[in-house]
Coordinates of C-alpha atoms and ligand atoms in Angstrom, one line a residue:
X1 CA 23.9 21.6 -8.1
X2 CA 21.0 21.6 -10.5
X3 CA 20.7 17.8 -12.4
X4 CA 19.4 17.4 -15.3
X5 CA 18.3 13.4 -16.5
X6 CA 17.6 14.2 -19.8
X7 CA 19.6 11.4 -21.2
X8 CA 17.6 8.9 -19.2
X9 CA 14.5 7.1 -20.6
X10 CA 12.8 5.2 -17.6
X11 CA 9.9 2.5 -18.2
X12 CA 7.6 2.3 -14.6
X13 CA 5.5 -0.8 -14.2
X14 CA 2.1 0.1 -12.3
X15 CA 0.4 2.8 -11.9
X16 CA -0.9 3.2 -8.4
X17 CA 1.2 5.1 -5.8
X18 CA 4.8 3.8 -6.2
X19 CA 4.9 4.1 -9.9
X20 CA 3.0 7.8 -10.4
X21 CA 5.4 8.5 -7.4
X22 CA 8.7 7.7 -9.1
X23 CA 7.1 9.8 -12.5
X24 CA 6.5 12.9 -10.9
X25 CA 9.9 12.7 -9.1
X26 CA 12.0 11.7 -12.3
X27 CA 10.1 13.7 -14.3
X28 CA 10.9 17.2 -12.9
X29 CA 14.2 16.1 -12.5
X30 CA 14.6 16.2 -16.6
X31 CA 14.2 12.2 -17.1
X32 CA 11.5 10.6 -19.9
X33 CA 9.1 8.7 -18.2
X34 CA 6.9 5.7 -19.0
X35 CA 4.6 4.4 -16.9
X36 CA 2.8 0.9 -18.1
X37 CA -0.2 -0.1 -16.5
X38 CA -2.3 -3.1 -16.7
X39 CA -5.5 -2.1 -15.6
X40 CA -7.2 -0.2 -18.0
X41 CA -7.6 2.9 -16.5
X42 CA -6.7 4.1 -13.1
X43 CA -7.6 2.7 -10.5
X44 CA -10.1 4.6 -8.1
X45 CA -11.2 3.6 -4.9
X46 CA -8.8 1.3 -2.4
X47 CA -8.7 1.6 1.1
X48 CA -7.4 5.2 3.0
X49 CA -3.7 5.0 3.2
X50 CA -1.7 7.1 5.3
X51 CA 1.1 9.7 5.9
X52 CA 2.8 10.1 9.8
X53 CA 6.0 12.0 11.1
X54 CA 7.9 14.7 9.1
X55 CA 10.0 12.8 6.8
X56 CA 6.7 12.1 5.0
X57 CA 5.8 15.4 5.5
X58 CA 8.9 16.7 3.2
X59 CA 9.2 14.4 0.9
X60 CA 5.2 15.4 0.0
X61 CA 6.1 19.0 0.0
X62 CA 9.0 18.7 -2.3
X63 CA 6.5 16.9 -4.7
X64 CA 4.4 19.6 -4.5
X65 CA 1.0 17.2 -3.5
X66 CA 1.4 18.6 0.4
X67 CA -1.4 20.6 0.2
X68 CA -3.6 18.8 -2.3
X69 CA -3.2 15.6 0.1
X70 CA -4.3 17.8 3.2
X71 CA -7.5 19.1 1.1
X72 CA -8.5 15.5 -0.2
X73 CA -7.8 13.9 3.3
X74 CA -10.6 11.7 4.7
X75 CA -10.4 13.1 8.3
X76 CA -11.4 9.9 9.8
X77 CA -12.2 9.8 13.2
X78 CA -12.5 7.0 15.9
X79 CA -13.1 3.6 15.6
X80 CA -15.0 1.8 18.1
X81 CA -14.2 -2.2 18.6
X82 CA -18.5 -3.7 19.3
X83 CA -20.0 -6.4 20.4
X84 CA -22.2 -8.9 18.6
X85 CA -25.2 -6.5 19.5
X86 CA -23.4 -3.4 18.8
X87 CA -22.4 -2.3 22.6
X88 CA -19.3 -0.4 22.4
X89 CA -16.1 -2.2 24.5
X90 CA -13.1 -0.1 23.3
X91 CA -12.9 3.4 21.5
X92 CA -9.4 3.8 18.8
X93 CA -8.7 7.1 18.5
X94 CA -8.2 8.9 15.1
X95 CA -4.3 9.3 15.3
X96 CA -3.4 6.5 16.5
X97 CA -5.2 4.2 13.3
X98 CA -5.2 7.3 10.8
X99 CA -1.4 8.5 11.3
X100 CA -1.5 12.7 10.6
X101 CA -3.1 12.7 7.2
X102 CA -5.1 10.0 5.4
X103 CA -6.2 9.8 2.3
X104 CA -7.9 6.7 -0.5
X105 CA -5.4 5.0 -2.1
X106 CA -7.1 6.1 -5.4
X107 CA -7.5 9.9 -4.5
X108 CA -3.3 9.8 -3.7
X109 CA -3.1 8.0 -7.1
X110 CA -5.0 10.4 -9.2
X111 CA -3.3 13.6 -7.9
X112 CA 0.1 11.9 -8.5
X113 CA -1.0 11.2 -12.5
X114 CA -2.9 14.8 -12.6
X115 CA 0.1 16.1 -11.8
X116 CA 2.2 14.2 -14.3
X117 CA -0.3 13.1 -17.2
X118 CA 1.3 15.9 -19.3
X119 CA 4.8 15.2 -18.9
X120 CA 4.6 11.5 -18.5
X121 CA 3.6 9.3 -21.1
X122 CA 0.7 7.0 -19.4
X123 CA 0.2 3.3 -21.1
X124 CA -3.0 1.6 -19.9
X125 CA -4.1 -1.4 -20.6
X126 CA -0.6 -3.0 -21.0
X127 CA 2.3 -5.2 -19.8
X128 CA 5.7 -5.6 -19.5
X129 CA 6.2 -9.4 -21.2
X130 CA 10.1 -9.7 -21.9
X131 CA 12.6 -7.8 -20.7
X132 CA 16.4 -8.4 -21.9
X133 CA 19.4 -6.4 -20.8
X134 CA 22.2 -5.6 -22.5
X135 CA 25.6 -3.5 -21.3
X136 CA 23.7 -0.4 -23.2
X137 CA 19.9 -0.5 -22.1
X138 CA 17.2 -2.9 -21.7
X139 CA 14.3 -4.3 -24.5
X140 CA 10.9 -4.3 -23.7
X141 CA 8.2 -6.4 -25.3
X142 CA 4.6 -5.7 -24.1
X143 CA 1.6 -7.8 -23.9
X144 CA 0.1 -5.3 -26.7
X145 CA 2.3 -2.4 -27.9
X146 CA 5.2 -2.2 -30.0
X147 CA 9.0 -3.1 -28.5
X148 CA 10.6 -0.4 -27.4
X149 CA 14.2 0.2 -25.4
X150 CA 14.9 2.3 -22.0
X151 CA 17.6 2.9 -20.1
X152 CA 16.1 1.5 -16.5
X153 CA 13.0 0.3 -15.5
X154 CA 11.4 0.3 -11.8
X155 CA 9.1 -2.3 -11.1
X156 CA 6.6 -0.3 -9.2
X157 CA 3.3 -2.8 -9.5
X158 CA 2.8 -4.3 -6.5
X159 CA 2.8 -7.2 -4.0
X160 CA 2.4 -10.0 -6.8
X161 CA 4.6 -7.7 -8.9
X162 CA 5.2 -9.1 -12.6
X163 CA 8.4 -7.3 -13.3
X164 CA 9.9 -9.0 -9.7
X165 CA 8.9 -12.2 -11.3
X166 CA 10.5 -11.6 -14.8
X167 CA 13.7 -10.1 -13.2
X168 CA 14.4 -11.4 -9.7
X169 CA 12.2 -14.9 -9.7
X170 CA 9.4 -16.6 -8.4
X171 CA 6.9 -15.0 -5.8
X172 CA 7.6 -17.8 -3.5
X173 CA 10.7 -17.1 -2.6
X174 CA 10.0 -13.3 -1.3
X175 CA 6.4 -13.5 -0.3
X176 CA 5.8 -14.3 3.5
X177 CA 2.3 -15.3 4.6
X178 CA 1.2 -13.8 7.6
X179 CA -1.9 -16.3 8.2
X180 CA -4.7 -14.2 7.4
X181 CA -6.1 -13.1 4.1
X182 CA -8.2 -9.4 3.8
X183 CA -11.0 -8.3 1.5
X184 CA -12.1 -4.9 0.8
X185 CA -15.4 -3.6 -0.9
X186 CA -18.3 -1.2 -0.4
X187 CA -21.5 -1.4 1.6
X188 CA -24.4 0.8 2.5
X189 CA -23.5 3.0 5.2
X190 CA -26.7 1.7 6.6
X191 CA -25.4 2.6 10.6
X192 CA -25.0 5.6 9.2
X193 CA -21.7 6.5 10.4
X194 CA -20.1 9.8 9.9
X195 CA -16.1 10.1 9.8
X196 CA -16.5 6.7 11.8
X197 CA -15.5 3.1 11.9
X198 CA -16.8 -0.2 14.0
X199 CA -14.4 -2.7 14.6
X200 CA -16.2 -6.6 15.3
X201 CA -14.1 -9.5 16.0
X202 CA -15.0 -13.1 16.6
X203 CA -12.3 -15.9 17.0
X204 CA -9.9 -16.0 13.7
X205 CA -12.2 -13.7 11.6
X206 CA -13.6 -10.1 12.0
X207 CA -15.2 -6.9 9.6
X208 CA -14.0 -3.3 10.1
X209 CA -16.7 -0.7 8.7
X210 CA -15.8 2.7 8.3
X211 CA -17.1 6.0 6.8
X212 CA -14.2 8.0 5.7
X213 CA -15.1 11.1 3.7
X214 CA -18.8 11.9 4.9
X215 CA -20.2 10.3 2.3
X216 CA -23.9 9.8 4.3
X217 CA -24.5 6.6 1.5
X218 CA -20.8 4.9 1.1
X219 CA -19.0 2.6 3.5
X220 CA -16.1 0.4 2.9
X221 CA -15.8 -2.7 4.9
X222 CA -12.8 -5.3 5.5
X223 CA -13.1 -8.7 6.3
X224 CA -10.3 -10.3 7.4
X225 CA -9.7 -13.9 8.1
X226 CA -7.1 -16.1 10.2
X227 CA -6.0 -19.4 7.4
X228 CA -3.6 -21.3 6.0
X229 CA -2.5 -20.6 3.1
X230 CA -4.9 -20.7 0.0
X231 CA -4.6 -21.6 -3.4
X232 CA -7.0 -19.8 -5.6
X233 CA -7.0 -17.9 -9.0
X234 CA -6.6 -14.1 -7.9
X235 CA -8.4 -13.1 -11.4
X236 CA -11.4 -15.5 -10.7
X237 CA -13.5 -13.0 -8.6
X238 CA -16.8 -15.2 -7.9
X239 CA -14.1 -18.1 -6.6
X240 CA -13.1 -15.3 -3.9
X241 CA -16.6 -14.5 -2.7
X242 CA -16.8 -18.2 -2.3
X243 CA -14.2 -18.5 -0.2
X244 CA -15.3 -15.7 2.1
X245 CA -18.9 -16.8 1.6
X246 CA -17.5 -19.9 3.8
X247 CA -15.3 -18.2 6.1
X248 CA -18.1 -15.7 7.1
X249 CA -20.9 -18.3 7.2
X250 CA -22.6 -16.9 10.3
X251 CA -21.0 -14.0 11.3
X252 CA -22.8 -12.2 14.2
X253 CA -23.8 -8.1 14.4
X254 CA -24.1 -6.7 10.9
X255 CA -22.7 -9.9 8.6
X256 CA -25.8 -10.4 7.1
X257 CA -26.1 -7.0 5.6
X258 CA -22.3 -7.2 5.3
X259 CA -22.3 -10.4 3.2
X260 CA -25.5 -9.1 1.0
X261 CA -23.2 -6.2 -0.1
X262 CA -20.4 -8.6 -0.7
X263 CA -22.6 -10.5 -3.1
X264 CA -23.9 -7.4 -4.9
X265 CA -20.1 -5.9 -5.1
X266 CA -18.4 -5.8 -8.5
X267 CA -14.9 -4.3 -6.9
X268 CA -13.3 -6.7 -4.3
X269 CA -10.5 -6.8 -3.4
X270 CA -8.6 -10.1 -1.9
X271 CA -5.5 -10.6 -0.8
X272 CA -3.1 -12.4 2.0
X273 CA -1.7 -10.2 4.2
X274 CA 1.6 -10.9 3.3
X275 CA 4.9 -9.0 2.8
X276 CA 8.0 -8.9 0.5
X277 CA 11.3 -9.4 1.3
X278 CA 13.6 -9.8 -1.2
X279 CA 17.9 -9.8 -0.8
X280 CA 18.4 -6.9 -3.7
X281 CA 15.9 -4.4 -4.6
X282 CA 18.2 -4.0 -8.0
X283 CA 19.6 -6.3 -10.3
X284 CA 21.2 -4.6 -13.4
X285 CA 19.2 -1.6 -15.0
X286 CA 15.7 -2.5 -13.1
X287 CA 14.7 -1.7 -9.6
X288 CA 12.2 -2.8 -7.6
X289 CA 10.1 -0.1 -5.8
X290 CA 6.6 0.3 -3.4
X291 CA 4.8 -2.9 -2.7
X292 CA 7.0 -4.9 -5.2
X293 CA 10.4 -4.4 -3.2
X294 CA 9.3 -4.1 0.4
X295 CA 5.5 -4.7 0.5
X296 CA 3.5 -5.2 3.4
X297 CA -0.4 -4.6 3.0
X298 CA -2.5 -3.9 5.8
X299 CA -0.8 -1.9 9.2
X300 CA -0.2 1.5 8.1
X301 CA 3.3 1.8 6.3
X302 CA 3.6 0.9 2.9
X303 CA 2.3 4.3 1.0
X304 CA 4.9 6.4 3.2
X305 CA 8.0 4.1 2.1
X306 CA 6.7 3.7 -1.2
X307 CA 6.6 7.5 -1.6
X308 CA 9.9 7.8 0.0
X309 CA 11.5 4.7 -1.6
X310 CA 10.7 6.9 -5.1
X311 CA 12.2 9.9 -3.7
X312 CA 15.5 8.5 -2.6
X313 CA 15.6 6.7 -6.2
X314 CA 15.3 9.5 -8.3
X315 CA 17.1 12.1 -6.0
X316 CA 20.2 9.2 -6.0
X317 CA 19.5 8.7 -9.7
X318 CA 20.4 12.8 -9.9
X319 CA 23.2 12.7 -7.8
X320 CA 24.8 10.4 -9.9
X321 CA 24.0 12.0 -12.9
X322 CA 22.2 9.2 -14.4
X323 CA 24.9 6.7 -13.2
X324 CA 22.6 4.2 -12.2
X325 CA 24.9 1.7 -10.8
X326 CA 26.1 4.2 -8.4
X327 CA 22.6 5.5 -7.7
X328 CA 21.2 1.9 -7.0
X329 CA 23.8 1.2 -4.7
X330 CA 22.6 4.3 -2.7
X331 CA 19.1 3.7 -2.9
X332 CA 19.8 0.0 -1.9
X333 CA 21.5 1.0 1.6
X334 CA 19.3 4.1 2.3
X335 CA 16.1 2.2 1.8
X336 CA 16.7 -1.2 2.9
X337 CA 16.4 -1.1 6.7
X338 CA 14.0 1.8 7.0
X339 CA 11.9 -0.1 4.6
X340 CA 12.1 -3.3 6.9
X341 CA 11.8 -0.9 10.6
X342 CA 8.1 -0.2 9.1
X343 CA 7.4 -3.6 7.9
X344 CA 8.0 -5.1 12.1
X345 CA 5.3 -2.4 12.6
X346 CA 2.8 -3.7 10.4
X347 CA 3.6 -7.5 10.3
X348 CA 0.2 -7.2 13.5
X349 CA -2.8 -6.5 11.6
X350 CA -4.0 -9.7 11.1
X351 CA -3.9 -10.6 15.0
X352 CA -4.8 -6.8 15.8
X353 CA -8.2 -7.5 14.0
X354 CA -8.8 -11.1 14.2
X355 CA -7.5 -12.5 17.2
X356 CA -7.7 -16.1 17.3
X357 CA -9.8 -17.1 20.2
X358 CA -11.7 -15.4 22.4
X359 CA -9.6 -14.7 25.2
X360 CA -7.2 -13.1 22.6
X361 CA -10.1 -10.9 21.6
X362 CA -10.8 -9.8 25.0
X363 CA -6.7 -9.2 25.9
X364 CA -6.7 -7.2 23.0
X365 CA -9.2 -5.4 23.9
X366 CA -8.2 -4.6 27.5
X367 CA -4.4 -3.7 26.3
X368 CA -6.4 -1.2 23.8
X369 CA -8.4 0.3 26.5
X370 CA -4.9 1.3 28.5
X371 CA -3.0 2.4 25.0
X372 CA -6.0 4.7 24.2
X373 CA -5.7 6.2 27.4
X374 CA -4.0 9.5 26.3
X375 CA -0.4 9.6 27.4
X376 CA -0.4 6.2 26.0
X377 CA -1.7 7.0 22.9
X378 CA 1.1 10.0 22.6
X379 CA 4.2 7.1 23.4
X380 CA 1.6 4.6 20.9
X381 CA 2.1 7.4 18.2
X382 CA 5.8 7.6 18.9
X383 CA 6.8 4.3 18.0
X384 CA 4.6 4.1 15.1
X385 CA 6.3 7.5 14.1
X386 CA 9.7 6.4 14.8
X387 CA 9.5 3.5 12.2
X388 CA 8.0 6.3 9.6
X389 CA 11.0 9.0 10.3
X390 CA 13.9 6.1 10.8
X391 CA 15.7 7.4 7.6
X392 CA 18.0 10.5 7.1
X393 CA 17.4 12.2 4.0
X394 CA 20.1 13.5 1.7
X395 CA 19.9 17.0 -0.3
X396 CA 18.9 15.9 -3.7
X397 CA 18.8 18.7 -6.6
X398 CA 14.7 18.3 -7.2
Ligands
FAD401 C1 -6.4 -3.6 3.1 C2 -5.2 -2.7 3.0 C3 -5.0 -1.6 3.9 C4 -3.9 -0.8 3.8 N1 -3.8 0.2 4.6 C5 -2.7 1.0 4.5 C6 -2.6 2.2 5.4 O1 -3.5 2.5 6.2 N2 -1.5 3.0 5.2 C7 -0.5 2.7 4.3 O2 0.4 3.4 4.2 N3 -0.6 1.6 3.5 C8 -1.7 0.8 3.6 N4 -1.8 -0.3 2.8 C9 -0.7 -0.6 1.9 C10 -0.7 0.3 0.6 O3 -1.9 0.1 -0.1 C11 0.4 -0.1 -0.3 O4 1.6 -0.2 0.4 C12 0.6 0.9 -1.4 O5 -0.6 1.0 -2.2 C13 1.8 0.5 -2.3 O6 1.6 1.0 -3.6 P1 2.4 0.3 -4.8 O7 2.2 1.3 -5.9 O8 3.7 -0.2 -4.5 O9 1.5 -1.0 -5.1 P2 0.0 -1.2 -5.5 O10 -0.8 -0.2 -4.9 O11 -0.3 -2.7 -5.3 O12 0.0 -1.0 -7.1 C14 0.5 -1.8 -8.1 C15 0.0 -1.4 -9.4 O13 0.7 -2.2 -10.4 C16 -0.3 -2.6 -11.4 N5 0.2 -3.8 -12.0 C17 0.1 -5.1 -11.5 N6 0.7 -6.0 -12.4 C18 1.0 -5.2 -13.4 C19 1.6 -5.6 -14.7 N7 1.9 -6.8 -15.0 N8 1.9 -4.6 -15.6 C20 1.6 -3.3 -15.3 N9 1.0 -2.9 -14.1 C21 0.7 -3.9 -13.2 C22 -1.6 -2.8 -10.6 O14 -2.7 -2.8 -11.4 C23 -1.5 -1.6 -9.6 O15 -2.0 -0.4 -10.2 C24 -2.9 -1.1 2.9 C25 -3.0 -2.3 2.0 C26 -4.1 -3.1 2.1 C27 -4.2 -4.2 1.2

């Protein structure tokens, strides 16, 4: 039953793991490939993302990226929730935070692109601005390059995703704000932790620092922060660092050092923790895909459905032989409740990390003291795995 999509010219939008993801699965199936992406190169760096349970597993070994994941993997090992003068209170071990394989976000994306650079033609620098469908294909106009026509396009660029916005409609009505907002950057690893993190959490705000590849110079920490909902400029970088500048005014154990390094940084990233639901993930020739469709930032699921969200769309797309309206009704039902089963799992993290008064903190830290206990750990793992294998996967001709 070998497929060939020859015929099918595909434009992606984003280039980080849902839109390399759909490349290297179209693209061996036979179909051209476009990928547009605004930044102007990849992106490196990004917080470690994670694989668990063996639907993962497969649809990684079908791509071929199995064994490149394993050797790039950060082998992270337990975090530690502290007190204000560092005292340990609660030990999280490695599987339960790290699933079976983790990896950064911008490792996963340059092995995806490595893999596809030569048979995938990579746009940087650009942007999808119109789009207009008619019965025979759609036109593209960019921010920069020349128009051009495809057959389909996935929007595969994210939470705030552009093409959702063109295509489907404003943010507002699929965005759901989970009352806390997350920032990411780099700082000293001056507790000089090895393949280790430290969890500290004071009422409605708290950092995570972790070591994740050995690197004895390089930590990444996360603040995150319990608030209504902000209006800011997410391009206007120095307004951000005032806002958490306010939030963390302060902060007790290493904030001082922490919000140095937050001054100094030059790559933050800020966000709500937020997710996407939206009532089609298709309309006409586009599709939405990743972050963009069924998004849901921090809590451990998002890579795994993206990566499988890509499979199923390209594996239907063969099926079909290029029929897309058949294949988008597939991908539509197959993806659709798996893809909301991991968002109930992640919808926590704000909470997990920041509880919002002190009590909370301590409760959280007393339930995490039984679940780390190791039969509950194993039934912890279970549940999270359950979400990540909750899909059955057909036999498509890759
Ligand atoms: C703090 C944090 C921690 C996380 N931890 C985990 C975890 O442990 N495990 C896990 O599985 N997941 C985790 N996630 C979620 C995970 O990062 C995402 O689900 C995953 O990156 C989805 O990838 P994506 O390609 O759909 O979207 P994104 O990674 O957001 O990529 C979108 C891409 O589109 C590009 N783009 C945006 N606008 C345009 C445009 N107009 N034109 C062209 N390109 C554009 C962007 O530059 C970007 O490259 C975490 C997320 C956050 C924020």
């Amino acid at each position: 039953m070998t497929k060939n999509l020859s015929n099918l010219s595909v434009l992606v939008s984003g280039a980080s793991v849902a839109g390399p993801a759909v490349a290297l699965d179209l693209s061996r199936l036979g179909a051209r490939v476009t990928v547009v992406e605004k930044a102007p190169e990849l992106r490196g760096g990004g917080f470690a993302v994670d694989f668990r349970g063996h639907v993962h597993r497969t649809v990684l070994t079908s791509m071929g990226i199995w064994d490149e994941i394993h050797t790039r993997q950060t082998h992270m090992g337990r975090q530690t929730v502290v007190d204000a003068d560092g005292t340990p209170r609660v030990d999280l071990p490695a599987d339960m935070m790290s699933g079976d394989v983790e990896i950064f976000r911008g490792e996963l994306a340059r092995i995806m692109y490595e893999r596809t650079k030569d048979d995938v033609e990579y746009v940087f620098g650009d942007s999808i601005a119109t789009l207009a469908e008619d019965p025979q294909g759609v036109d593209i106009t960019f921010e920069r390059g020349a128009p051009r026509r495809f057959d389909l396009v996935v929007g595969a660029d994210g939470l705030h995703s552009h093409t959702r916005r063109l295509v489907f409609g404003d943010e507002s009505r699929y965005l759901r704000f989970f009352d806390h907002y997350v920032a990411g950057f780099d700082v000293p690893n001056h507790l000089g932790l090895d393949r280790t993190g430290r969890v500290y959490s004071e009422p409605g705000r708290a950092v995570v620092v972790g070591n994740y590849d050995g690197d004895p110079d390089r930590a990444g920490a996360l603040l995150v922060f319990r608030s209504e909902e902000l209006r800011y400029d997410r391009r206007d970088v120095t307004a951000q660092k005032r806002i958490l500048r306010e939030r963390f005014a302060g902060l007790g154990w290493e904030g001082p050092t922490i919000l140095k390094a937050l001054e100094e940084t030059d790559d933050l990233y800020f966000d709500a923790i937020a997710q996407i639901h939206v009532d089609r993930l298709t309309k006409g020739r586009v599709a939405l895909l990743g972050d963009a469709g069924y998004g849901a930032t921090m809590g451990g699921m998002g890579t795994g459905v993206a990566i499988v969200g890509a499979y199923v769309l390209a594996g239907e797309l063969a099926l079909a032989d290029g029929d897309f309206r058949t294949a988008f009704a597939e991908y539509e039902t197959r993806i659709r409740d798996f893809a909301k089963g991991c968002q109930k799992i992640s919808g926590n993290a704000g909470p997990f990390f920041a509880p919002a008064t002190e009590r909370r903190i301590r409760s959280r830290d007393r339930m995490y003291r039984i679940l780390a206990s190791r039969p509950l750990a194993r039934f912890f793992k279970r549940m999270t795995e359950k979400a990540a294998t909750d899909i059955k996967l057909r036999e498509y001709p890759f």
